[in-house]
XYZ file of C-alpha atoms in Angstrom:
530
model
C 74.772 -73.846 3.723
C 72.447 -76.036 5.536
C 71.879 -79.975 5.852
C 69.155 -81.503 4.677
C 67.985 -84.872 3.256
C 66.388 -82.955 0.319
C 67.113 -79.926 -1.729
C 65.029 -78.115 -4.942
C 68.245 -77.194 -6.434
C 71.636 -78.245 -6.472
C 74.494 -75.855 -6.738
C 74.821 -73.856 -9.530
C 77.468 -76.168 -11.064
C 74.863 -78.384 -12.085
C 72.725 -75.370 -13.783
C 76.154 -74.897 -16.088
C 76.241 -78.373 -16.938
C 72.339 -78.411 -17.727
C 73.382 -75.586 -20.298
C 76.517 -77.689 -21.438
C 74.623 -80.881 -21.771
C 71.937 -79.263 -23.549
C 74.098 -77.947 -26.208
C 76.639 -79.622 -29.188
C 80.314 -78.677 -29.565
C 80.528 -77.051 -26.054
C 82.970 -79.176 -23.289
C 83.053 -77.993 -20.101
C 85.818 -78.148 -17.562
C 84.567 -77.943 -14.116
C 87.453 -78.011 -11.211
C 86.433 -80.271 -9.060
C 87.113 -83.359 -6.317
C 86.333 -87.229 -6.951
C 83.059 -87.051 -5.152
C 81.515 -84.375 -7.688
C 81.308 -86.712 -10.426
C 78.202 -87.780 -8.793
C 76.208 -85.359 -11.448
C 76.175 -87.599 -14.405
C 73.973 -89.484 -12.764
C 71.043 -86.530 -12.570
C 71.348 -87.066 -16.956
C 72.229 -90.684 -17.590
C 69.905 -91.938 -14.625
C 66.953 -89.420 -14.348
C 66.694 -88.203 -17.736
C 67.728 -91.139 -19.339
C 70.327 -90.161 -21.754
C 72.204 -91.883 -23.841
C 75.400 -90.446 -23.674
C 76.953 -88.427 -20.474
C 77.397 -85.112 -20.127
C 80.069 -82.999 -21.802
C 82.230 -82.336 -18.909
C 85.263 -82.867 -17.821
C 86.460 -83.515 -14.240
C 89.616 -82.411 -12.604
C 88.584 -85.198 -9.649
C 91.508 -84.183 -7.644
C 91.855 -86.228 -4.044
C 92.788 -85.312 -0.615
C 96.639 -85.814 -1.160
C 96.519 -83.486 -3.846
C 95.796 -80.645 -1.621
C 99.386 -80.463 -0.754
C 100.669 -80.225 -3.975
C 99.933 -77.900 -7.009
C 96.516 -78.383 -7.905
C 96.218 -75.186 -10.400
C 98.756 -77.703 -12.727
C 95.943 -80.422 -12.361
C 93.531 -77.819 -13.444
C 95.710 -77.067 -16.268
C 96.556 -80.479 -17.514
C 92.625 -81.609 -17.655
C 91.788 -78.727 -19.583
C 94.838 -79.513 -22.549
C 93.400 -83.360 -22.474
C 89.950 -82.309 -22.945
C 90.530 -79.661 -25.743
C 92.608 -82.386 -27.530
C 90.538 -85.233 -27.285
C 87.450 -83.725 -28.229
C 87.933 -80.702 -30.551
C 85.136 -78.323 -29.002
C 83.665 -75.041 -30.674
C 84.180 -73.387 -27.346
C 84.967 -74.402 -24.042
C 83.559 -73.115 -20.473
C 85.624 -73.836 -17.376
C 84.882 -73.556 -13.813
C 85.235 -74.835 -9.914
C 81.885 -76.849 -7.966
C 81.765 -75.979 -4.647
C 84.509 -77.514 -3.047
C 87.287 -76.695 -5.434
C 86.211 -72.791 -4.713
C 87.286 -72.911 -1.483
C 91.190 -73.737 -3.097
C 90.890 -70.085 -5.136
C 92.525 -72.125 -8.118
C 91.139 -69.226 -10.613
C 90.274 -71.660 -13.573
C 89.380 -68.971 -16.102
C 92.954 -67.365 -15.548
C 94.438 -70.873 -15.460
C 92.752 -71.618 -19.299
C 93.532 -68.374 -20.505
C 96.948 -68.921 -19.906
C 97.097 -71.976 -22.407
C 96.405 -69.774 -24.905
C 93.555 -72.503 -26.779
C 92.590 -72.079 -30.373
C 88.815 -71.998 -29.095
C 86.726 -69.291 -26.931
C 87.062 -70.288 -23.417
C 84.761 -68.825 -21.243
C 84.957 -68.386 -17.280
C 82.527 -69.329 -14.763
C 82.376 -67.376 -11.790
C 79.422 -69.526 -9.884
C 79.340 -68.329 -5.948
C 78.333 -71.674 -4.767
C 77.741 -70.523 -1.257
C 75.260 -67.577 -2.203
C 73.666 -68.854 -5.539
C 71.516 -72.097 -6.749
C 71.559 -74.076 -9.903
C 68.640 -72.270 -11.859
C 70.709 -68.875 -11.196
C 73.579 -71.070 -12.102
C 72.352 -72.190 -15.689
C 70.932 -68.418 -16.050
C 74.347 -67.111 -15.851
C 75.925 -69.731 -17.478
C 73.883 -69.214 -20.909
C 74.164 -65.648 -20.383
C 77.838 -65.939 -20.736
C 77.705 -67.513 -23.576
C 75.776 -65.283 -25.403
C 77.721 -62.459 -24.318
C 80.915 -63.825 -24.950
C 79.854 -65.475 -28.509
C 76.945 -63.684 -29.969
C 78.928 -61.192 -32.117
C 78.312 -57.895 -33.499
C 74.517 -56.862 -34.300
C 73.150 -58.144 -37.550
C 71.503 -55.897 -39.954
C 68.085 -57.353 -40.923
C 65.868 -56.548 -43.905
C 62.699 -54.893 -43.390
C 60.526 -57.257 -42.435
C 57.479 -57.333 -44.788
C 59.608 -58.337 -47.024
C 60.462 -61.772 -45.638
C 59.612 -64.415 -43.465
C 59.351 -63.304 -39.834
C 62.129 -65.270 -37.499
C 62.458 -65.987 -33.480
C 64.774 -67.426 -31.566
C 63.860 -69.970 -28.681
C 65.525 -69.208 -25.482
C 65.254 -71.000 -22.036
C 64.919 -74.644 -23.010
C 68.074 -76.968 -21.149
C 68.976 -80.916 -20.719
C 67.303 -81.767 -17.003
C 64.184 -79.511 -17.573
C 60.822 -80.542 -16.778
C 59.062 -81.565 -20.784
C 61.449 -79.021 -22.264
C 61.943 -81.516 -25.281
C 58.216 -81.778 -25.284
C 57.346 -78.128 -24.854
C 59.922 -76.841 -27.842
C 57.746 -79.660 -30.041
C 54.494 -77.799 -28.909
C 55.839 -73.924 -29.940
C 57.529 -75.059 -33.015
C 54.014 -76.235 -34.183
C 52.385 -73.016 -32.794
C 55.473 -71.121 -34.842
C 55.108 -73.191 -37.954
C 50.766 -72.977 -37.908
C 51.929 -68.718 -37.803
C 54.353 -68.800 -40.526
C 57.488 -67.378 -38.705
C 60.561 -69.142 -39.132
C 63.273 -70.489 -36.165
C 66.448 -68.829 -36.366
C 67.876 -70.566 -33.620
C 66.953 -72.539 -30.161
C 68.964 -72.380 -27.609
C 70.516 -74.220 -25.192
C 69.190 -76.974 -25.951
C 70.688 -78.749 -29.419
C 72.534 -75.192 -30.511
C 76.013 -75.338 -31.180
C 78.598 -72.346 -30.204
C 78.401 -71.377 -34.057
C 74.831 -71.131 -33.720
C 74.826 -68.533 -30.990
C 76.863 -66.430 -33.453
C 73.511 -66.082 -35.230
C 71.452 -65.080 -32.669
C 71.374 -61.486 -33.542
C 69.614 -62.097 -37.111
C 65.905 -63.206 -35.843
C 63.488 -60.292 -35.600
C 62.999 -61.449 -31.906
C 63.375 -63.819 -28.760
C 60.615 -65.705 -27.118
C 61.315 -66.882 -23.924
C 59.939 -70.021 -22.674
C 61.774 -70.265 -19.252
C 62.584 -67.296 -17.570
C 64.713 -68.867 -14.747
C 67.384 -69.468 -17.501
C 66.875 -67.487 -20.789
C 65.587 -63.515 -19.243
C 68.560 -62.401 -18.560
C 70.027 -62.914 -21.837
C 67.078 -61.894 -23.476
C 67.489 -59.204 -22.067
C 71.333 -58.359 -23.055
C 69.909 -59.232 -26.778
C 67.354 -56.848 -26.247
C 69.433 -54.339 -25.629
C 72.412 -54.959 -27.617
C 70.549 -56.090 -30.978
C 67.225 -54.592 -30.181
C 65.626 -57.162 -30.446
C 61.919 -57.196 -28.623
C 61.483 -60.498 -26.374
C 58.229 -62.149 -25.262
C 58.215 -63.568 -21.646
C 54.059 -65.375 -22.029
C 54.783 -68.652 -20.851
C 52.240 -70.303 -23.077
C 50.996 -73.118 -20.409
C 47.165 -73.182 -20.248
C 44.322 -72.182 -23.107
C 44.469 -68.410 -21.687
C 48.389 -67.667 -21.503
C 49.180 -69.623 -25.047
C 46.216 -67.406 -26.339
C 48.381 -64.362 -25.372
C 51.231 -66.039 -26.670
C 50.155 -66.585 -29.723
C 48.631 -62.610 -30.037
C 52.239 -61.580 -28.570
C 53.989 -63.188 -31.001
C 51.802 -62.477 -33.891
C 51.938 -58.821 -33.116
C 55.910 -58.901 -33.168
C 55.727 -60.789 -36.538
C 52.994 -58.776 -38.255
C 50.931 -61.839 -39.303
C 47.361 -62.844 -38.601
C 46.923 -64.514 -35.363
C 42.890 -65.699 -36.222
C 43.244 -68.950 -37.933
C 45.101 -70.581 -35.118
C 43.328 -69.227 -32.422
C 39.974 -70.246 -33.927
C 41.114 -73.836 -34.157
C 41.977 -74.944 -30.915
C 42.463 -78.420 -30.373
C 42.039 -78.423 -26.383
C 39.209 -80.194 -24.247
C 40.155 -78.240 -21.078
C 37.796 -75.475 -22.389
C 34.948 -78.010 -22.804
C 35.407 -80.153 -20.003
C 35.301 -76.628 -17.717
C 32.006 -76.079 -19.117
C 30.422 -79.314 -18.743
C 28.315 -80.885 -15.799
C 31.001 -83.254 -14.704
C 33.781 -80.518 -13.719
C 31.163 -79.055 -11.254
C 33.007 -81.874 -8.974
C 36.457 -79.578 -9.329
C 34.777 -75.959 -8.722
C 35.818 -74.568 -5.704
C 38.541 -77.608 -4.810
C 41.312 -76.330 -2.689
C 44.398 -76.241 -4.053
C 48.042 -75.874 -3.141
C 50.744 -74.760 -5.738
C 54.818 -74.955 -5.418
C 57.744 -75.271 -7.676
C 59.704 -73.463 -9.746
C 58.287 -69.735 -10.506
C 57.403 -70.305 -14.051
C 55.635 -73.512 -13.554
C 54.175 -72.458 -10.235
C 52.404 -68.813 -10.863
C 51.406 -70.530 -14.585
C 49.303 -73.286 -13.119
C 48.090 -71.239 -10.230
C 46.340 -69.800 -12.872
C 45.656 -72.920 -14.914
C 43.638 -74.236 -11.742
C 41.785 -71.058 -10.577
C 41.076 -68.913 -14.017
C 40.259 -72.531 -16.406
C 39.008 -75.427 -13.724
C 37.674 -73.179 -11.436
C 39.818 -74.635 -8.260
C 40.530 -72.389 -4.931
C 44.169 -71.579 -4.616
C 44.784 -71.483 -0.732
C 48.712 -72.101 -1.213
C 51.252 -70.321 -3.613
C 54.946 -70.767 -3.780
C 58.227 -71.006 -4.781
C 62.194 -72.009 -4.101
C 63.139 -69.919 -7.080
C 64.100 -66.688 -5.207
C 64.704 -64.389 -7.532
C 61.246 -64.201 -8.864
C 59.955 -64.083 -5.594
C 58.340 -60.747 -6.038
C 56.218 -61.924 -8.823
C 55.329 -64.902 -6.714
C 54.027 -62.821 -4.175
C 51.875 -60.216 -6.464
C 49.894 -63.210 -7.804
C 49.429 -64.679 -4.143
C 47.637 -61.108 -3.207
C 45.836 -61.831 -6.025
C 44.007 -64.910 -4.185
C 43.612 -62.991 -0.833
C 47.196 -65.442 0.748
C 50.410 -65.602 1.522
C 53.141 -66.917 -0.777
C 55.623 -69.240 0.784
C 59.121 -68.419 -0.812
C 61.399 -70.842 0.747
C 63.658 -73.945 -0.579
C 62.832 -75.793 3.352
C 60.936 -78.979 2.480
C 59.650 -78.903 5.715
C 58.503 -75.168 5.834
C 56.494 -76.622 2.833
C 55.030 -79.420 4.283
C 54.180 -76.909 7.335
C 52.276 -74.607 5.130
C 50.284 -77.518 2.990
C 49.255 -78.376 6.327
C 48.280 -75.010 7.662
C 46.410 -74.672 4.188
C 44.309 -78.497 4.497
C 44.082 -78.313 0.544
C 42.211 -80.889 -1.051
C 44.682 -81.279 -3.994
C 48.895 -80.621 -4.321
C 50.502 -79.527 -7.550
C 54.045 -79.343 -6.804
C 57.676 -81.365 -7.283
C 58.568 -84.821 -6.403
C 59.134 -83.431 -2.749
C 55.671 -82.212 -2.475
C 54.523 -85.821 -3.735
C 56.210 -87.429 -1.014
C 54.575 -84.868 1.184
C 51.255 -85.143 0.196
C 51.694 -89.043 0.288
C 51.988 -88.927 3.856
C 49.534 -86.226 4.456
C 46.938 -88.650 2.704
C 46.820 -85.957 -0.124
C 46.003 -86.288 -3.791
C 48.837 -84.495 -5.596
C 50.381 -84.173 -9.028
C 53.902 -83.394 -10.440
C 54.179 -79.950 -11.997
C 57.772 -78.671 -11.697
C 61.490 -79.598 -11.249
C 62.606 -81.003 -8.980
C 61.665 -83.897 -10.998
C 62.369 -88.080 -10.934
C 62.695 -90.820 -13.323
C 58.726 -91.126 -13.996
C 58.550 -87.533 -15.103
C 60.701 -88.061 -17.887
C 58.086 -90.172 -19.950
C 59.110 -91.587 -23.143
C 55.666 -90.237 -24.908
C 54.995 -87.128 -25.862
C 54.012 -84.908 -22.435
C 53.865 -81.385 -23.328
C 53.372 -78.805 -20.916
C 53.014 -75.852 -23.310
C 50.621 -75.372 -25.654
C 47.291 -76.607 -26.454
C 48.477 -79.830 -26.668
C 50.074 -79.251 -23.378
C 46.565 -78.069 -22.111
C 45.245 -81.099 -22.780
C 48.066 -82.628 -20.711
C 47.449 -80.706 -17.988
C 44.215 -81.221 -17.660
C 44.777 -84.792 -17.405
C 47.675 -84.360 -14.541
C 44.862 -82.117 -12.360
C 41.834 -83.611 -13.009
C 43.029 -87.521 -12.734
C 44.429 -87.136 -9.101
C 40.951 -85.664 -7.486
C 39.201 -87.935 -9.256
C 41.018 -91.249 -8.562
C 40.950 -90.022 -5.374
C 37.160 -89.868 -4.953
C 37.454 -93.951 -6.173
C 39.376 -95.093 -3.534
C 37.078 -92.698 -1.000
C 34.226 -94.317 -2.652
C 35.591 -97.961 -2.071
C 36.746 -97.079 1.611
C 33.170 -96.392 2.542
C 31.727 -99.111 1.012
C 34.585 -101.648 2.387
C 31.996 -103.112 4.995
C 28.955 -103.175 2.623
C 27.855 -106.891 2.167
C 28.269 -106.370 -1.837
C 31.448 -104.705 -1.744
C 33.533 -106.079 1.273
C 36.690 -107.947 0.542
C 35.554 -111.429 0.648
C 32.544 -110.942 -1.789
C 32.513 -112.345 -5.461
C 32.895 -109.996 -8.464
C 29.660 -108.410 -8.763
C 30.013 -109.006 -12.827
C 29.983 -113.250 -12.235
C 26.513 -113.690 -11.254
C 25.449 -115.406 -8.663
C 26.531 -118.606 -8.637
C 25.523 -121.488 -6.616
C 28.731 -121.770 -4.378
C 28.107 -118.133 -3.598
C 24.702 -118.480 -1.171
C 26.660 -121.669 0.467
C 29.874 -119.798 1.091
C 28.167 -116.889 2.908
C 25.807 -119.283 5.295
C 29.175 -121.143 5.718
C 31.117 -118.003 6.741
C 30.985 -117.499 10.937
C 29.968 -113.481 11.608
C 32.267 -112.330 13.827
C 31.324 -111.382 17.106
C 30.764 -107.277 17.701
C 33.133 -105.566 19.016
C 32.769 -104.005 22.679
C 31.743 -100.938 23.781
C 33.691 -98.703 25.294
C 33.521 -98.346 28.872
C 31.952 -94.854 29.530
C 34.240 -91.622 29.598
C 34.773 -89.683 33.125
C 33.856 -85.826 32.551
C 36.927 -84.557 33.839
C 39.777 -82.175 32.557
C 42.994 -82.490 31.669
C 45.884 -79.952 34.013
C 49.303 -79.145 33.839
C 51.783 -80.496 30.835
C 48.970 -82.895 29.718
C 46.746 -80.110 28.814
C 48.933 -79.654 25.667
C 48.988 -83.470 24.335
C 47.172 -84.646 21.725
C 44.184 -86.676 23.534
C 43.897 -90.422 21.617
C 40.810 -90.771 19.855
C 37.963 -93.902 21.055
C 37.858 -97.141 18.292
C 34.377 -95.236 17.605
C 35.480 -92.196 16.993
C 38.139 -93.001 14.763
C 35.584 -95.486 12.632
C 33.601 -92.786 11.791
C 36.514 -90.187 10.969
C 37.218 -92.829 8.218
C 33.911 -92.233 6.685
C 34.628 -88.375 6.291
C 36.310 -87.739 2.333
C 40.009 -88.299 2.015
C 40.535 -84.717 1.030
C 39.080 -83.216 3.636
C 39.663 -85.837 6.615
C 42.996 -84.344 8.215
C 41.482 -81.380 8.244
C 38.370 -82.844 10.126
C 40.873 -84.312 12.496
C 42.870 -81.286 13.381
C 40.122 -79.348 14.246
C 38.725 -82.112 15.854
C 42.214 -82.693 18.141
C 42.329 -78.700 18.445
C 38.854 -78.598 20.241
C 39.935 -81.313 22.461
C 42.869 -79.839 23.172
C 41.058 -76.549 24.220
C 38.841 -77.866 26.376
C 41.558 -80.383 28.270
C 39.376 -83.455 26.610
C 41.494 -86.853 27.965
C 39.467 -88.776 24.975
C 38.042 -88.278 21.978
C 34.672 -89.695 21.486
C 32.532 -89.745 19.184
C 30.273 -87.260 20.514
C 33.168 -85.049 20.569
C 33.924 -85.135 16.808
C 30.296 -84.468 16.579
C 30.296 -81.059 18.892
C 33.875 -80.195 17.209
C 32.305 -80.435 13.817
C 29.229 -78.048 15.338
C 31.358 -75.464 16.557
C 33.303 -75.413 13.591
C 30.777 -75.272 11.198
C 29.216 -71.743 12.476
């Protein structure tokens, strides 16, 4: 384990409780000391909720350590069945109480409950919370998903899915399941169940009876998918439908599993990213450098958003979601880079910077990042805050979530180029701070109040620069940059400026420069733009 003021995920823990707080008539019993209770918070505080999460705390202290904690374990489990009645029960230990070897599932088992109680084996010192909630569903479906149902054939009925992936905590989850229920509905093929998220333990028992799975989030739903697939042969669809392109392919994935006629949805598309990609105005986006991170399902499907549909250059691909590294990686080749697969904030922040893009689509770490790297940047994956939780409708998924997306891209570069815009005009005698609204006219205070105002006096120039050459320790040093110098940096476009002033420092630094002037900046722009 490692330090750090931030982290993508938490342990995996917290993935079981996203499953458990997603879901109705499951409790969960999680093993664990007074300072763990801390996790509510990430539902009741982040996603708003109005109730708390389903679990049950153990919250043993420090002086329990010397006594017989497994009876604790045991006694919280008995007060949670009887107070509130679950369908099924999963229990389990957060990091800390795994170090104590308590065994919770043998613990539960022994009380002999009138309910399926399933164990959590979570290795909190290996694994993270997506692999955490992966598992967790998975062991619910395995452990309550029952014998394989026999279906009719199916052109003699409605075609039925089931939903898999969607949790409580996940980025527009609630507003993606909206999206595909339409896109389901507009198809004719019926929901047999979704899952986690609102399904019950009874509901799982159905799972077997829909003709197939579609799933949305492969962090958390592919490996069950897969067991169903196997076990109930049942066919699965892993097209993330985010962008026009990949819900295209959705919808001709799922169409072909249901034997119905894809055409009349896909020739009524209610999406302006198509149309705004064609039009004059997005030649301001076309070859826009862009860096991507976050989770691998959000991250590889708007790398693709931004180069295949707006037309952006990716220069920067990643992920914290190891386990789908290798996919991460075959769609970075794709682009001629590197992925970065790490879950170090700062490694990120190190490649953004090695990259200079003009634009960051990442979680809220990377928007604290690009803040201070003077970066435009948008929110496109988990790790998420409070703001990303909007009470409107904010689809990612669809072509209603196209439309969404294309506002969360498009909106940063461009309010971007505003404030450039009024940065470069700050000193202009129309637009400087002290001058009227341009909309009131001129009145007659106006010509009074500028003859009135004392110019102030120019500044002086700098005292002329030595040629000599930096030896020894120095030599490595950033030199400081003249008042001159650094004026006109300003002038260069936000998105483009710290890269202007790292090359800039870099041919300083080459040549043992004790200054930089503003002839410098000129040769260093020269040399580096042959």
């Amino acid at each position: 384990m490692q330090l750090t003021v931030w982290t993508y995920e938490g342990p995996p823990h917290i993935g079981a409780m996203r499953v458990a707080t997603a879901m109705e008539g499951l409790h969960y019993v999680l093993h664990a000391p007074q300072g763990d209770t801390y996790a509510d918070l990430l539902f009741t505080m982040i996603e708003r909720r109005a109730e708390r999460p389903p679990v049950t705390y153990t919250t043993f202290q420090a002086q329990d350590l010397g006594r017989d904690t497994a009876a604790i374990f045991k006694d919280a489990v008995a007060a949670a069945y009887a107070r509130f009645q679950p369908q099924a029960m999963i229990v389990g230990a957060s990091c800390t109480a795994e170090l104590i070897q308590d065994d919770p599932g043998g613990l539960a088992r022994a009380l002999d409950l009138p309910v399926p109680v399933i164990p959590l084996e979570l290795p909190a010192y290996q694994k993270k919370e997506n692999w955490g909630a992966s598992e967790t569903f998975y062991r619910l479906v395995r452990a309550l998903a029952g014998a394989p149902a026999e279906r009719p054939p199916q052109g003699t009925r409605r075609p039925s899915c089931n939903i898999l992936g969607p949790t409580a905590l996940g980025f527009r989850h609630r507003d993606d399941l909206i999206e595909i229920r339409r896109l389901l509905d507009r198809l004719g093929i019926a929901v047999n169940v979704v899952a986690p998220l609102g399904a019950s333990p009874a509901d799982l028992t159905r799972l077997g009876e829909a003709d197939f799975n579609l799933v949305l989030y492969p962090e958390v739903a592919r490996s069950a998918a897969l067991y169903l697939e196997k076990t109930f042969r049942q066919p699965l669809v892993d097209v993330v439908p985010i962008g026009v392109g990949a819900t295209r392919r959705f919808v001709e994935a799922v169409a072909a599993l249901a034997e119905v006629d894809p055409a009349p949805v896909l020739a009524d598309i209610a999406s302006r990213l198509p149309w705004y990609s064609r039009s004059v105005d997005s030649t301001y986006l076309t070859g826009k450098r862009v860096f991507v991170f976050g989770d691998a399902t959000h991250a590889l499907a708007i790398a693709r958003v931004a180069a295949q549909e707006l037309g952006f250059r990716l220069v920067g691909l990643g992920t914290y979601t190891r386990e789908f590294a290798r996919e991460v990686r075959a769609e970075a080749a794709l682009h001629g880079i590197e992925a970065t697969i790490t879950d170090d904030y700062l490694d990120v922040e190190a490649a953004i910077q090695a990259a200079a893009p003009e634009l960051v689509l990442g979680t809220q770490m990377e928007r604290h990042i690009a803040k201070r790297l003077g970066l435009p940047c948008a929110v496109i994956s988990a790790p998420i805050h409070v703001q990303d939780f909007p009470a409107r409708h904010s689809p990612q998924m669809g072509f209603e979530g196209a439309n969404v997306l294309f506002d969360t891209l498009v909106h940063p570069l461009m309010m971007g180029l505003e404030e450039h815009l009024l940065g470069m005009f700050r000193d202009d005698p129309e637009f400087h701070d002290g001058a009227a609204p341009s909309h009131l006219g001129h009145g007659p205070n106006r010509k009074a109040d500028a003859l009135e105002r004392v110019p102030e006096a120019p500044p002086l120039a700098p005292a002329p620069v030595p040629a000599i050459t930096v030896q020894g320790a120095d030599a490595v040093r950033t030199a400081p940059w003249a008042p001159e110098a650094e004026k006109e940096l300003k002038k260069i476009p936000f998105f483009v400026r710290g890269k202007a002033r790292a090359n800039t420092e870099r041919f300083a630094r080459e040549r043992h420069l004790p200054l930089i002037t503003l002839e410098i900046l000129y040769d260093a722009k020269a040399h580096f733009g042959r």
